[in-house]
XYZ file of C-alpha atoms in Angstrom:
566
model
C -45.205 72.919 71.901
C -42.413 71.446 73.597
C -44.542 69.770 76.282
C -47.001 68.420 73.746
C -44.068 66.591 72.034
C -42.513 65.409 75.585
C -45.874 63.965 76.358
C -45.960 61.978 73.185
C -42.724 60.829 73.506
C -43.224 59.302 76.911
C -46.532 57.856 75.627
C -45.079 55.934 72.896
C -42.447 55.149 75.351
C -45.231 53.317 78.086
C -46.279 51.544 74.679
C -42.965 50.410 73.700
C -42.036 49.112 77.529
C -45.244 46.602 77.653
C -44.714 45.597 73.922
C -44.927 41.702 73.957
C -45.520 38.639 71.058
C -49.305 39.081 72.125
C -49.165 42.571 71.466
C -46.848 41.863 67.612
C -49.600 39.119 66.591
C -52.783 41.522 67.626
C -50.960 44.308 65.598
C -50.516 42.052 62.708
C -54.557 40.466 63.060
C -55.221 44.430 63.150
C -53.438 45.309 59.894
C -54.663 41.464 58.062
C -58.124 42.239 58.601
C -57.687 46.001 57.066
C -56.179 44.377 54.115
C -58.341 41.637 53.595
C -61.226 43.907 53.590
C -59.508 46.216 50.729
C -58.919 43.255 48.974
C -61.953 41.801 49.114
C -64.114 44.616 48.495
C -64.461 45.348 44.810
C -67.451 45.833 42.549
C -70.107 42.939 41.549
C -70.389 41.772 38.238
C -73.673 43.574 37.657
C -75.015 46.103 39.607
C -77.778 44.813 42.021
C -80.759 46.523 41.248
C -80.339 44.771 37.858
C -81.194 41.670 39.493
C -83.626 43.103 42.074
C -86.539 43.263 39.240
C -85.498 41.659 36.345
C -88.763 40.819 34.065
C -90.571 43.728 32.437
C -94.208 42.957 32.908
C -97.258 44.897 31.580
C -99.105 47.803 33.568
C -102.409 45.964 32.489
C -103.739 42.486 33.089
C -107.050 40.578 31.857
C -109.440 38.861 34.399
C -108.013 35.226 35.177
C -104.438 36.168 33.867
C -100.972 37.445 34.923
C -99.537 40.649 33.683
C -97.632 40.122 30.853
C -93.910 39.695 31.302
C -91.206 40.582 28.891
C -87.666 40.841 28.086
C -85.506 43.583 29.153
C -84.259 43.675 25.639
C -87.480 44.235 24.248
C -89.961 46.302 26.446
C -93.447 46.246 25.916
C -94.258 48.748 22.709
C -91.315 47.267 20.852
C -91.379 44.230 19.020
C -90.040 40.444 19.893
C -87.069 39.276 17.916
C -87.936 37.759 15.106
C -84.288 36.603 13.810
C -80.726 36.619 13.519
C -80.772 40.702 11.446
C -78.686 38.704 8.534
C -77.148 41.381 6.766
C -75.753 40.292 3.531
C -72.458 41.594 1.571
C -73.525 45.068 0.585
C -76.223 45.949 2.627
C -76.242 49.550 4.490
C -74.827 49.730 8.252
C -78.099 50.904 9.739
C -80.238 47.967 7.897
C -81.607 46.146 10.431
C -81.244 42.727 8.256
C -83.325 40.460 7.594
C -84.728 37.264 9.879
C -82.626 34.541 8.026
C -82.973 30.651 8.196
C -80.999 27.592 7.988
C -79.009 28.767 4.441
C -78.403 32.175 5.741
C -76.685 31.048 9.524
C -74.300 28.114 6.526
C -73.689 31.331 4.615
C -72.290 32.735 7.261
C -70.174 29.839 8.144
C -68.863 29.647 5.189
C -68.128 33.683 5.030
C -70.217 34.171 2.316
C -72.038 36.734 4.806
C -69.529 38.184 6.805
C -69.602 39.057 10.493
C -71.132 42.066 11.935
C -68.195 45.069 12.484
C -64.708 44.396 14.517
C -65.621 40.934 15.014
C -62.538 39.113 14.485
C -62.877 35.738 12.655
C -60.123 33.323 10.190
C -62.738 33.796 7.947
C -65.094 30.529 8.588
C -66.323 28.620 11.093
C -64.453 25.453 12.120
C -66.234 22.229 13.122
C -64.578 19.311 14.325
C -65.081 15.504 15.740
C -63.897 14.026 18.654
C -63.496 10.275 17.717
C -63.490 8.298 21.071
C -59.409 7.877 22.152
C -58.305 9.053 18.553
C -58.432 12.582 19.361
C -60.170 15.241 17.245
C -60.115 15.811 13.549
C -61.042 18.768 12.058
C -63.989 19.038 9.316
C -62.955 21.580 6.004
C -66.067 23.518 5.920
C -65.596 23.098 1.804
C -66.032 19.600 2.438
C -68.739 19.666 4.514
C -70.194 22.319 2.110
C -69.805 19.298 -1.033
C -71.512 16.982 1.320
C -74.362 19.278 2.052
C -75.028 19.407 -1.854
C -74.464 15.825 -2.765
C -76.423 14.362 -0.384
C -79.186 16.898 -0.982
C -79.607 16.773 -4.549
C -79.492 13.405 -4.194
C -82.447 13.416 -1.756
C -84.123 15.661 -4.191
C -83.774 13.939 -7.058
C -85.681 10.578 -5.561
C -88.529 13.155 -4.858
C -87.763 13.293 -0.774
C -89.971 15.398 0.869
C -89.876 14.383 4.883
C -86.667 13.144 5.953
C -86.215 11.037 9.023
C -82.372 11.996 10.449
C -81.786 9.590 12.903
C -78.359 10.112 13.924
C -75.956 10.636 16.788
C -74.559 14.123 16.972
C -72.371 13.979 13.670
C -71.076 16.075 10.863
C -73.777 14.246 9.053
C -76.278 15.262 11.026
C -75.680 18.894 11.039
C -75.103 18.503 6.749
C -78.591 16.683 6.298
C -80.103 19.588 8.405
C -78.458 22.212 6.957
C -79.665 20.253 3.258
C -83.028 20.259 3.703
C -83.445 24.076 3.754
C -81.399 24.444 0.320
C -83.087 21.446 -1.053
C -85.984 21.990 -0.006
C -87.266 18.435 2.178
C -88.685 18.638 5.555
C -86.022 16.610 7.861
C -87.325 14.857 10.752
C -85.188 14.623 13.865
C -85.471 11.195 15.756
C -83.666 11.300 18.931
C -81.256 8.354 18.880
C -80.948 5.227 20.668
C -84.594 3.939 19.653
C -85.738 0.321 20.457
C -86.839 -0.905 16.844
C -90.192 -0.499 17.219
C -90.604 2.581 18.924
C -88.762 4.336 15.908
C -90.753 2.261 13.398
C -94.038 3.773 14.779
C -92.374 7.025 14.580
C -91.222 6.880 11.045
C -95.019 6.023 11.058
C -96.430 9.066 12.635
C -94.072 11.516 10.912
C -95.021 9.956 7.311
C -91.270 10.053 7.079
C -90.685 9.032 2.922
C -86.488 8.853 3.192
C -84.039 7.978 6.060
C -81.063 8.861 7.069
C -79.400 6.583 9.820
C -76.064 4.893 11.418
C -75.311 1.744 9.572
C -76.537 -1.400 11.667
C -78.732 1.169 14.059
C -81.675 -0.850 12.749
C -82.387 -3.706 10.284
C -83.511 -2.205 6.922
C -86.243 -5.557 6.883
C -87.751 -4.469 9.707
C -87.868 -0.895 8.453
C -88.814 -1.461 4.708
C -91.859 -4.089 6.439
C -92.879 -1.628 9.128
C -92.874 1.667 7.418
C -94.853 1.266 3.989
C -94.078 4.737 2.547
C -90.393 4.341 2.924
C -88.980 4.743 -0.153
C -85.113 6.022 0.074
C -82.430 4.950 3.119
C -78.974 6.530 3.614
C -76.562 4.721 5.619
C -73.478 6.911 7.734
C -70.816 4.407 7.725
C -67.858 4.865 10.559
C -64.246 4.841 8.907
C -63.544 1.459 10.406
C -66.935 -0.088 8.538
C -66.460 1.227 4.976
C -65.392 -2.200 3.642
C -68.374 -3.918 4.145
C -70.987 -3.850 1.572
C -73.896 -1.678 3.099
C -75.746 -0.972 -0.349
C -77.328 -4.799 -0.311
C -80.503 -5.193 -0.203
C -82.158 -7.957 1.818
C -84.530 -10.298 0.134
C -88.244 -9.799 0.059
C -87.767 -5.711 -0.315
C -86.863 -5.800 -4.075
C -86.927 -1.985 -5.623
C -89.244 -1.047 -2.787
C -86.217 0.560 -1.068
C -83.166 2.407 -2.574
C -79.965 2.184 -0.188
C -77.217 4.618 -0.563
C -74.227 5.104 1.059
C -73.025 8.408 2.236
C -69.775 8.074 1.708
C -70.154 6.141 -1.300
C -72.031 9.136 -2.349
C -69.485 11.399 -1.351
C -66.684 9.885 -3.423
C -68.299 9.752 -6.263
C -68.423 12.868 -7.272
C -65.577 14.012 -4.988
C -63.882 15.837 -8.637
C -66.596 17.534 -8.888
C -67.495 21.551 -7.514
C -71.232 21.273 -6.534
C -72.648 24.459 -5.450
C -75.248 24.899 -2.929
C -78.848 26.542 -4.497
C -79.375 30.184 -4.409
C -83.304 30.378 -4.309
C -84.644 32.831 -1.926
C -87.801 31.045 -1.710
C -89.380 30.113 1.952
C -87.047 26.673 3.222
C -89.129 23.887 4.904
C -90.229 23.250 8.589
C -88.299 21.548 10.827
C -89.833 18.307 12.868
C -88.378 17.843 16.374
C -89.868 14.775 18.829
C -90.294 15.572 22.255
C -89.850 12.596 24.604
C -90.119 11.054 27.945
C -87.753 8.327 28.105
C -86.793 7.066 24.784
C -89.775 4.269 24.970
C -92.523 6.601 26.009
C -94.444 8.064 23.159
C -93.505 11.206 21.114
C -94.980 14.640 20.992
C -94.497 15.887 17.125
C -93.659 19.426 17.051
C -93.291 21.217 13.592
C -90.828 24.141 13.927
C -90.632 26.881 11.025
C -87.680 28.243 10.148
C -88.508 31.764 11.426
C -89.550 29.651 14.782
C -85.585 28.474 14.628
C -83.947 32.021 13.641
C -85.796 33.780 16.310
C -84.740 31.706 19.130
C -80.923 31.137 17.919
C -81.328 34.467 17.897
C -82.342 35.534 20.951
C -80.179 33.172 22.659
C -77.083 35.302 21.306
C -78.696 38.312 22.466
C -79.390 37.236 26.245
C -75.690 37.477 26.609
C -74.311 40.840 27.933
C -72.023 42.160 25.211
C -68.643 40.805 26.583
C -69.907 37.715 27.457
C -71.029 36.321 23.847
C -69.923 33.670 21.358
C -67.212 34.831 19.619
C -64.519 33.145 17.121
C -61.934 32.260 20.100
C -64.361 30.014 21.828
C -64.598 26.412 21.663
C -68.179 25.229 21.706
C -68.995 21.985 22.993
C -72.623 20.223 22.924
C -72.847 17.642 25.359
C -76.964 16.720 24.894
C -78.071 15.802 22.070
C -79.129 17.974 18.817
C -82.442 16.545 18.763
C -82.907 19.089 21.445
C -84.018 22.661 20.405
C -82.528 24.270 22.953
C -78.501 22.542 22.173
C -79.279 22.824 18.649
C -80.189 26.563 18.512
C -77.237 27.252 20.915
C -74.907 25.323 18.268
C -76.441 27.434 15.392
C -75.691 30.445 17.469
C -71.715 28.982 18.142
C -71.543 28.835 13.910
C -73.164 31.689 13.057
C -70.402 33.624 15.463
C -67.565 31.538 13.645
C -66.988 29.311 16.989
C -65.137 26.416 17.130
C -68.058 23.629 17.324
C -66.838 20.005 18.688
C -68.927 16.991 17.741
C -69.038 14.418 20.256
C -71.233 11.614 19.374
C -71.611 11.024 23.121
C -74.437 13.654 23.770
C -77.596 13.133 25.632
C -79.426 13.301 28.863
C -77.238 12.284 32.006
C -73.642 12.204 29.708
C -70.951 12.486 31.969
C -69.194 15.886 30.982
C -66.332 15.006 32.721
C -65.601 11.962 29.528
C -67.442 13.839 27.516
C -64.808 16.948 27.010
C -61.840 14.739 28.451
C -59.718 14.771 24.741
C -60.549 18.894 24.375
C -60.531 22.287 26.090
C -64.036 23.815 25.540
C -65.133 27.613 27.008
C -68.569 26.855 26.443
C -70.581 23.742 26.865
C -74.663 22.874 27.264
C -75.738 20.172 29.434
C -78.861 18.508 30.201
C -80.354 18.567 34.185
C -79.217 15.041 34.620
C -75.760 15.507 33.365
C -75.423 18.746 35.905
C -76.993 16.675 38.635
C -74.453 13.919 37.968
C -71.601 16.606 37.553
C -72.292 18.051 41.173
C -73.325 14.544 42.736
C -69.190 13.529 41.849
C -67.463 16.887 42.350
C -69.239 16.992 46.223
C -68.598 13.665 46.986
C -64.214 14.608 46.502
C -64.429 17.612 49.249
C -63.666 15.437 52.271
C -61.410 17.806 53.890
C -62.053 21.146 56.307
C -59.312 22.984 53.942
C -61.332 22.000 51.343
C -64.635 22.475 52.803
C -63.420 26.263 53.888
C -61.563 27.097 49.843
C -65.523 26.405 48.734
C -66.862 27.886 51.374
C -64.812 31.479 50.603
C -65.400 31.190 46.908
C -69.171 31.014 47.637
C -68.903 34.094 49.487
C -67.256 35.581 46.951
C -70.371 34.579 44.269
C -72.769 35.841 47.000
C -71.242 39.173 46.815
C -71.896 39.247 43.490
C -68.921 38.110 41.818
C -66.955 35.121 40.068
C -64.004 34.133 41.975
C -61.031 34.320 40.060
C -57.349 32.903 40.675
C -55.699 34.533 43.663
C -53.208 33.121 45.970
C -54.919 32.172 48.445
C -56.821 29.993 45.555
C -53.314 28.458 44.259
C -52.511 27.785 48.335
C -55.800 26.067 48.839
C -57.982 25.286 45.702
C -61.396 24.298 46.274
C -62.534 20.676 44.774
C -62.504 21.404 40.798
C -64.211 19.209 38.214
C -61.876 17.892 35.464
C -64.011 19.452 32.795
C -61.603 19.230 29.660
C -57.984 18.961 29.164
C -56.578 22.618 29.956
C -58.687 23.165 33.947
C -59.928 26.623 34.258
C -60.890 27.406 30.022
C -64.967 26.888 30.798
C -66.517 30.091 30.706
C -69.820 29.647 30.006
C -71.794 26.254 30.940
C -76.014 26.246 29.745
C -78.086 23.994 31.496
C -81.411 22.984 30.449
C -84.589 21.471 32.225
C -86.899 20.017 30.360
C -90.828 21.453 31.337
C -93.142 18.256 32.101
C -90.304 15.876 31.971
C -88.839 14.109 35.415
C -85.199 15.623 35.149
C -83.805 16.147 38.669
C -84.252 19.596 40.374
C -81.038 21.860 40.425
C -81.592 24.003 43.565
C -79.902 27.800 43.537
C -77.097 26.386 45.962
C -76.442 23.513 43.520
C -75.861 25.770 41.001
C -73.431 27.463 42.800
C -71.249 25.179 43.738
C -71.264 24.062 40.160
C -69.841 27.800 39.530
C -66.866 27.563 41.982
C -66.493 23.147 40.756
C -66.033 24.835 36.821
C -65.204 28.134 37.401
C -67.844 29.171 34.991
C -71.222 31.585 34.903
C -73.640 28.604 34.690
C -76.699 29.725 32.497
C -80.346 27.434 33.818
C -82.817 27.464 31.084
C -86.727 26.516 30.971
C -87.023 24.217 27.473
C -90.248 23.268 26.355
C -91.679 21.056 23.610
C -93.228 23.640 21.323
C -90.633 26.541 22.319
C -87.782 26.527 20.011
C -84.701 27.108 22.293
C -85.394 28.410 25.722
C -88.629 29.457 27.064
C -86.815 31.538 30.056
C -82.874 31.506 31.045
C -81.320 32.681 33.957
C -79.131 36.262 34.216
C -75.395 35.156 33.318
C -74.273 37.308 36.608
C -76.926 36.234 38.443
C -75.008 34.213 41.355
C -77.350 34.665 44.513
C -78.409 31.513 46.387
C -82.044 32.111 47.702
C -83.965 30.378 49.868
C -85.233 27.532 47.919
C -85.882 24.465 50.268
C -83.516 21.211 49.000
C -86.096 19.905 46.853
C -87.101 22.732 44.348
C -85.493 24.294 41.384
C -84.107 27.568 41.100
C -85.949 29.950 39.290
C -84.955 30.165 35.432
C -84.743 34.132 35.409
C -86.685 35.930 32.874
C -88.267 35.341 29.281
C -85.925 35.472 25.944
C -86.594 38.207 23.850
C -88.315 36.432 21.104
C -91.263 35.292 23.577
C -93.649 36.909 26.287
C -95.277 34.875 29.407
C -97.980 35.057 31.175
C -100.098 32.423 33.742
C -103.100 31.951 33.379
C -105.212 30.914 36.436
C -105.932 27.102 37.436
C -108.281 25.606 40.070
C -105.267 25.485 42.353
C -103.300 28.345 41.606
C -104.470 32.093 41.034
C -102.987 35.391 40.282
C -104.120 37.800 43.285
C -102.452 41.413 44.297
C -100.210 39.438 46.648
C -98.888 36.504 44.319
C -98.830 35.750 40.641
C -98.798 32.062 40.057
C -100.787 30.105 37.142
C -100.089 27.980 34.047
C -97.261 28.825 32.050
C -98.624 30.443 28.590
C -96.431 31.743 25.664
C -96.223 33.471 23.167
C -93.970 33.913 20.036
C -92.058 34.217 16.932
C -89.976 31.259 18.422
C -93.649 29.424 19.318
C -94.905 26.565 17.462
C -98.434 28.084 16.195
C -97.480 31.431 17.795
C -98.985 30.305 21.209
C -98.909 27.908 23.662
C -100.134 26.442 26.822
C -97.198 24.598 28.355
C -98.825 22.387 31.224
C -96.839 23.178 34.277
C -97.415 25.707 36.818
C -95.152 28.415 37.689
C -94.717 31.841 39.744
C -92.892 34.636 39.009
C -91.149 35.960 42.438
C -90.812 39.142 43.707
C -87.722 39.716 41.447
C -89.629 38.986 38.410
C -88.109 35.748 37.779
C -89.914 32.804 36.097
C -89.608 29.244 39.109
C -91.722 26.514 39.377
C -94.813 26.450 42.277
């Protein structure tokens, strides 16, 4: 035993005479590396297999089709989501509720119908309205609840039964909406920023009877001439307008036309306590216009209100548990509400008692960066062109190899399957950030949405990446489509893997809500065979205008089981 112990000792003794600095800063590489690796290995966000075959699709296929893919959330055998499972004050813990609509999401607003169990809320929803350098104001919900039933009865006492809203995103906007399911008119949503006569014709082709519009948006001669059927207008009047006269009419209309005034409308019987309807009866369809370019010519899509619930609906779902709206966050919608897919997502931020900001600067290619510059939002949807922009200005700022190797490690980190948080190496060397609102870091959750058939530029897998570690957010890509209410497919919110998309394509849009199925349907140029399944995009739906459609573009679903472009 001795010997053993004398042989050591001379050992560490040979190592100890030769010791140099080489020797100290190979020692320390030794033990860096070691502890780097601990660090650095830790679990993904979502196990891996969960991405490896995401779809569900059907064991059986019909001649010149796909399989049919699914959901997760609802396999085939179960039904699609048909709505929000309202349950109203009263009703037993294991009802499954009922679909809802437009009155039942303001209900819950309101708190009339409270929030499903230990969901913490102040009671309501809050909205408020970012007005340009003035900061934001906050909207009483009572308020906006008086305004809803004003402006409504109004409406339905001149006999309105389509309503043209052609608005900015507004309070107003969201209180004409939200008045046309308890008063029963069919409101028509005109995506703003039309040349004259491009909305004229589509007052035209809508058979729009009442409007509701921005003061000086248009001339009311050229309306009350061009649209023969027009019979009531309501103008929105900013603060800094009100004392102007906007009730005069110009000559040559006579009584054709009655103008009102919101606000005018509002103050009048601002003593009063209107109360909103409480008829259970079936609320109107919903019109949205699907454009090209705001001179290119509209498709007319006529959305039920079960078409609506559904897809708000499943767009709360999609989200892992954890990862859902909930009363802390701050919702911000930076494209316009004309669009299904931000409107549906801001029904889902109020019906979870979110904070919803109103910008009135919302719409394909915004700049997020002004956009969200006066608030702090944790979850925002953008169109294509506004991410595109966002990533064109955040790469253009890394001009630096320390910056160049803080993005490069944080993309490593998402390839590994996981969001990079704050570390110190992170506070020592931060990769390029965009400004996205006033407190850096709060964005959680960021929804992007292309546009099927339209020219919006491609977002490749690596572009959504780096918009990850520029906003330090899960980035959500979504397939919209004209007669899909919300999203037609949306990516996994862990799913953070790259690909090998060439520079030019999109990334794939991950799998099907739950309140549709896909399948593709062969074309001359693109078949489903036992190696590939490619074809045109089909759906079907409770969130489907008609229940089905054919959607015009041609798409493959991968090897994962993930819905991309050919």
């Amino acid at each position: 035993m001795s010997g053993i112990v004398e042989q050591l000792d001379s050992a560490i003794a040979e190592i100890l005479a030769g010791w140099n600095i080489y020797s100290s800063v190979l020692l320390a590489s030794i033990l860096g590396f070691i502890g780097w690796v601990v660090y650095d290995t830790q679990d993904a966000d979502t196990h891996p297999l969960l991405l490896a075959r995401q779809a569900q699709a059907s064991y059986v296929r019909q001649p010149g089709e796909s399989a049919i893919y699914r959901s997760p959330e609802t396999p085939h055998g179960y039904p699609l989501r048909t709505g929000l499972a309202v349950k109203p004050p009263g009703t037993p813990m294991y009802s499954a509720g009922k679909d809802g609509d437009l009155r039942d999401i303001w209900r819950r607003v309101t708190g009339e119908i409270p929030l499903e169990k230990n969901a913490k809320s102040s009671g309501t929803a809050k909205i408020m309205t970012v007005f340009g350098n003035e900061g934001v104001t906050e909207n009483l919900i009572a308020d906006i609840t008086k305004e809803i039933s004003i402006i409504g009865k109004h409406l339905k006492d001149h006999d309105a039964k389509r309503v043209a809203i052609y608005l900015p995103n507004s309070v107003e906007f969201l209180a004409a909406l939200f008045a046309s399911a308890f008063y029963g008119y069919t409101p028509i949503l005109i995506p703003y920023n039309q040349s004259h006569p491009t909305l004229i014709d589509l007052l035209l082709r809508t058979g729009a009877d009442s409007l509701i519009a921005a003061a000086g948006s248009i001339p009311l001669a050229n309306v009350s001439k061009g649209v023969s059927g027009l019979r009531q207008v309501i103008w929105t009047v900013e603060k800094t307008s009100r004392h102007m006269d906007w009730n005069e009419v110009p000559e040559g209309i006579g009584g054709k036309v009655d103008v009102s005034v919101w606000h005018e409308l509002v103050q009048d019987q601002k003593n009063g306590t209107p109360e909103l309807p409480q008829e259970t009866g079936k609320a109107p369809n919903i019109v949205f216009l699907w454009q090209d370019g705001t001179s290119q010519s509209a498709e007319i899509v006529e959305f039920t209100q079960q078409n609506i619930s559904s897809a708000t609906g499943a767009l709360i779902s999609a989200l892992p548990g954890p990862r859902r709206f909930n009363s802390s966050d701050t919702f911000l919608s930076a494209d316009a509400f004309t669009h299904s897919y931000s409107l549906c997502l801001t029904l889902a931020a109020l019906f979870n008692h979110a904070t919803v900001i109103i910008n009135s600067v919302a719409g394909p290619g915004v700049d997020l960066v002004l956009a969200s510059r006066s608030i702090a939002p944790t979850i925002a949807v953008i169109s294509a062109e506004s991410a595109a922009k966002l990533h064109s200005t955040t790469t253009t700022s890394i001009n630096s190899g320390l910056r160049k190797l803080a993005h490069y490690l944080e993309s490593r980190t998402l390839a590994s399957g996981r969001l990079p948080t704050e570390s110190f190496l992170s506070r020592l060397n931060a990769p390029a950030r965009a400004p996205v609102g006033n407190i850096p870091g709060k964005l959680r959750l960021l929804f992007i949405s292309e546009r099927a058939g339209q020219n919006t530029p491609p977002l490749t897998a690596t572009d959504l990446s780096d918009l990850r570690v520029y906003t330090s957010a899960r980035v959500i890509y979504a397939l919209t489509a004209a007669k899909v209410a919300g999203a037609v497919a949306q990516t996994n919110v862990y799913d953070y893997r790259t690909g090998d998309l060439g520079a030019n394509k999109h990334s794939h849009f991950g799998v099907p809500v739950s309140s549709i199925e896909v399948k593709l349907k062969d074309t001359t140029t693109h078949k489903t065979t036992d190696e590939q399944t490619a074809g045109e995009l089909t759906v079907t739906g409770p969130s489907v205008a008609g229940g089905e459609a054919s959607l015009g573009v041609n798409c493959t679903f991968q090897e994962d089981h993930t819905l991309a472009y050919v």
